[in-house]
Short mmCIF file of C-alpha atoms in Angstrom, two decimals:
data_model
loop_
_atom_site.label_atom_id
_atom_site.label_comp_id
_atom_site.label_asym_id
_atom_site.label_seq_id
_atom_site.Cartn_x
_atom_site.Cartn_y
_atom_site.Cartn_z
CA ALA A 1 0.00 0.00 0.00
CA HIS A 2 2.87 2.39 0.78
CA ASP A 3 4.24 2.25 -2.78
CA ILE A 4 0.81 3.00 -4.28
CA GLN A 5 0.01 5.83 -1.85
CA PHE A 6 3.47 7.43 -1.88
CA PRO A 7 5.20 6.64 -5.20
CA GLU A 8 7.54 9.62 -4.76
CA LYS A 9 9.04 8.31 -1.50
CA ASN A 10 12.11 6.11 -1.29
CA ARG A 11 11.20 3.17 0.92
CA LYS A 12 14.89 2.23 1.42
CA TRP A 13 14.36 -1.53 1.43
CA CYS A 14 13.61 -4.11 -1.23
CA VAL A 15 11.46 -7.21 -1.18
CA LEU A 16 12.96 -10.63 -1.89
CA ILE A 17 10.52 -13.52 -2.27
CA SER A 18 11.95 -17.02 -2.21
CA SER A 19 9.83 -20.08 -3.00
CA LYS A 20 9.73 -23.21 -5.09
CA GLN A 21 9.40 -22.78 -8.82
CA ARG A 22 5.85 -22.16 -10.15
CA TYR A 23 4.45 -20.83 -6.85
CA GLY A 24 3.16 -17.54 -8.31
CA LYS A 25 5.88 -14.97 -7.65
CA SER A 26 5.70 -13.67 -11.23
CA PHE A 27 1.94 -13.18 -10.92
CA LEU A 28 2.56 -10.78 -8.04
CA PHE A 29 5.14 -8.89 -10.09
CA TYR A 30 2.83 -8.65 -13.13
CA LEU A 31 0.05 -7.35 -10.89
CA LEU A 32 2.37 -4.79 -9.30
CA GLU A 33 3.40 -3.61 -12.78
CA LYS A 34 -0.26 -2.92 -13.51
CA LEU A 35 -0.67 -1.07 -10.20
CA TYR A 36 2.51 1.03 -10.60
CA GLY A 37 1.79 1.70 -14.28
CA GLU A 38 3.74 -0.41 -16.75
CA ALA A 39 5.60 2.63 -18.14
CA ASN A 40 7.12 3.15 -14.67
CA CYS A 41 8.49 -0.39 -14.45
CA GLU A 42 11.46 -2.40 -15.62
CA SER A 43 10.61 -6.07 -15.60
CA GLY A 44 13.41 -7.60 -17.67
CA ILE A 45 16.14 -7.16 -15.09
CA GLU A 46 18.53 -10.02 -14.44
CA THR A 47 20.81 -10.26 -11.43
CA ASP A 48 23.88 -9.06 -13.34
CA ASP A 49 22.04 -5.98 -14.63
CA PHE A 50 22.36 -4.45 -11.17
CA VAL A 51 26.15 -4.19 -11.62
CA ASP A 52 26.45 -3.91 -15.39
CA LYS A 53 28.58 -1.02 -16.61
CA TYR A 54 25.72 0.31 -18.73
CA ARG A 55 22.59 0.59 -16.62
CA ASP A 56 20.52 2.96 -18.73
CA TRP A 57 17.39 1.09 -17.62
CA MET A 58 17.71 3.13 -14.41
CA LEU A 59 16.66 6.30 -16.25
CA ASN A 60 13.24 4.98 -17.24
CA CYS A 61 11.63 3.43 -14.19
CA ASN A 62 11.05 3.55 -10.46
CA ALA A 63 9.84 -0.03 -9.98
CA VAL A 64 12.32 -2.81 -10.76
CA PHE A 65 11.44 -6.49 -10.99
CA CYS A 66 13.99 -9.29 -11.15
CA HIS A 67 12.08 -12.54 -11.67
CA GLU A 68 15.11 -14.84 -11.33
CA PHE A 69 17.37 -13.32 -8.69
CA SER A 70 20.32 -15.53 -7.86
CA TRP A 71 23.19 -14.35 -5.76
CA SER A 72 24.96 -17.05 -3.84
CA SER A 73 28.48 -15.62 -3.75
CA ARG A 74 28.87 -12.27 -5.48
CA GLU A 75 31.71 -9.87 -4.93
CA GLY A 76 31.43 -6.88 -2.60
CA LYS A 77 31.01 -4.51 -5.56
CA PHE A 78 27.71 -6.20 -6.38
CA MET A 79 26.35 -5.75 -2.87
CA SER A 80 27.51 -2.14 -2.77
CA LYS A 81 25.74 -1.23 -6.03
CA LEU A 82 22.55 -3.04 -5.04
CA LYS A 83 22.48 -1.34 -1.64
CA ARG A 84 22.87 2.09 -3.29
CA LEU A 85 19.95 1.37 -5.60
CA VAL A 86 17.82 0.40 -2.61
CA THR A 87 18.65 3.26 -0.26
CA GLU A 88 20.03 6.24 -2.16
CA THR A 89 18.31 8.82 -4.35
CA SER A 90 21.39 10.23 -6.10
CA HIS A 91 22.68 7.99 -8.89
CA LYS A 92 25.06 7.94 -11.84
CA VAL A 93 24.45 6.07 -15.07
CA GLU A 94 26.78 5.47 -17.95
CA THR A 95 25.26 4.77 -21.35
CA LYS A 96 27.18 3.63 -24.41
CA TYR A 97 29.10 6.40 -26.17
CA LYS A 98 28.01 9.05 -23.65
CA THR A 99 29.38 10.49 -20.45
CA LYS A 100 28.00 9.56 -17.06
CA ILE A 101 24.63 11.07 -16.22
CA LYS A 102 23.88 12.17 -12.66
CA PHE A 103 20.24 12.14 -11.63
CA LEU A 104 17.88 11.83 -8.69
CA GLY A 105 15.57 8.84 -8.41
CA ALA A 106 14.24 6.23 -6.03
CA TYR A 107 13.56 2.59 -6.81
CA ASN A 108 11.06 0.08 -5.50
CA ILE A 109 12.96 -3.15 -6.05
CA TRP A 110 11.26 -6.54 -6.09
CA LEU A 111 13.32 -9.73 -6.33
CA ALA A 112 12.16 -13.32 -6.77
CA SER A 113 14.20 -16.47 -6.43
CA ASN A 114 13.77 -20.23 -6.53
CA ASP A 115 16.86 -20.60 -4.33
CA PRO A 116 16.11 -21.46 -0.69
CA ILE A 117 18.85 -19.03 0.47
CA PRO A 118 19.21 -16.52 -2.37
CA ILE A 119 21.33 -14.01 -0.44
CA THR A 120 23.56 -13.89 2.62
CA LEU A 121 23.18 -10.79 4.78
CA GLY A 122 24.54 -9.49 8.03
CA GLY A 123 22.21 -9.69 11.00
CA ASP A 124 21.63 -5.94 11.10
CA ASP A 125 21.00 -5.29 7.38
CA GLY A 126 17.58 -3.68 7.12
CA ARG A 127 17.64 -3.14 3.35
CA PHE A 128 16.03 -6.47 2.50
CA HIS A 129 12.61 -7.78 3.45
CA ILE A 130 12.89 -11.49 2.80
CA ILE A 131 9.78 -13.61 2.41
CA ASN A 132 10.68 -17.31 2.35
CA ILE A 133 7.74 -19.49 1.30
CA GLU A 134 8.30 -23.14 2.17
CA GLU A 135 4.89 -24.36 0.97
CA THR A 136 5.07 -26.14 -2.40
CA PRO A 137 2.82 -25.24 -5.34
CA GLU A 138 1.17 -28.65 -4.93
CA GLU A 139 0.39 -27.93 -1.28
CA LEU A 140 -1.07 -24.55 -2.25
CA LEU A 141 -3.31 -26.11 -4.89
CA ALA A 142 -4.50 -28.72 -2.36
CA GLU A 143 -5.21 -25.93 0.15
CA VAL A 144 -7.28 -23.80 -2.24
CA ASN A 145 -8.94 -26.94 -3.65
CA ASN A 146 -9.15 -25.44 -7.14
CA PRO A 147 -7.26 -27.05 -10.04
CA ASN A 148 -7.81 -23.85 -12.08
CA TYR A 149 -6.36 -21.60 -9.38
CA TYR A 150 -3.41 -20.29 -11.41
CA LYS A 151 -5.46 -19.91 -14.59
CA GLU A 152 -8.08 -17.87 -12.73
CA LEU A 153 -5.42 -15.88 -10.91
CA PHE A 154 -3.62 -14.87 -14.10
CA SER A 155 -6.92 -14.01 -15.80
CA LEU A 156 -7.31 -11.21 -13.24
CA LEU A 157 -4.41 -9.40 -14.92
CA ALA A 158 -6.46 -8.95 -18.11
CA ASN A 159 -9.53 -7.77 -16.21
CA ARG A 160 -9.27 -3.99 -15.91
CA VAL A 161 -12.13 -3.83 -13.37
CA SER A 162 -10.35 -6.29 -11.06
CA VAL A 163 -7.04 -4.46 -11.36
CA ASN A 164 -8.77 -1.14 -10.62
CA ARG A 165 -10.43 -2.63 -7.53
CA ILE A 166 -7.09 -3.91 -6.27
CA TYR A 167 -5.49 -0.52 -6.95
CA ASN A 168 -8.27 1.29 -5.06
CA TYR A 169 -7.94 -1.11 -2.15
CA PHE A 170 -4.23 -0.32 -1.75
CA LYS A 171 -4.66 3.38 -2.51
CA ASN A 172 -7.19 3.69 0.33
CA TYR A 173 -5.71 1.16 2.78
CA LYS A 174 -5.00 2.88 6.09
CA ILE A 175 -1.30 2.65 6.83
#
């Protein structure tokens, strides 16, 4: 709800969702893209894009989605760049054949992983909100008792009325 109500604010932490493959993490990201406005989002980010020399994608979005985050043992430079993206509002970007561009911007970063331990953090690092889902997709389907659960869930994305209702819910949710 915070991101929908205050898109101009830097929340200074990112969300990392870890679960078994085919649990529905991408559905959440596709829904959030609709809620943020697809023009404000970058959904094709891979783990290495966070440290790539040319990160011109940073100029065109404020919501970043990495559907397959994997970072078991990256160098310190990687962690440093990711932390800056999460917490800072002053950034530099280098694009091919141009000088570095300084700009102000804040990012709402969403990461998804199929790895049970996708990142190793210090005990006092507050930049990551990690949601580790141990339930399997099969257990979820048994719980909801609906073999068409995922099909019905993804059909919501094409239903503008449903998306608008979800947006209004979060826009008006009392924080």
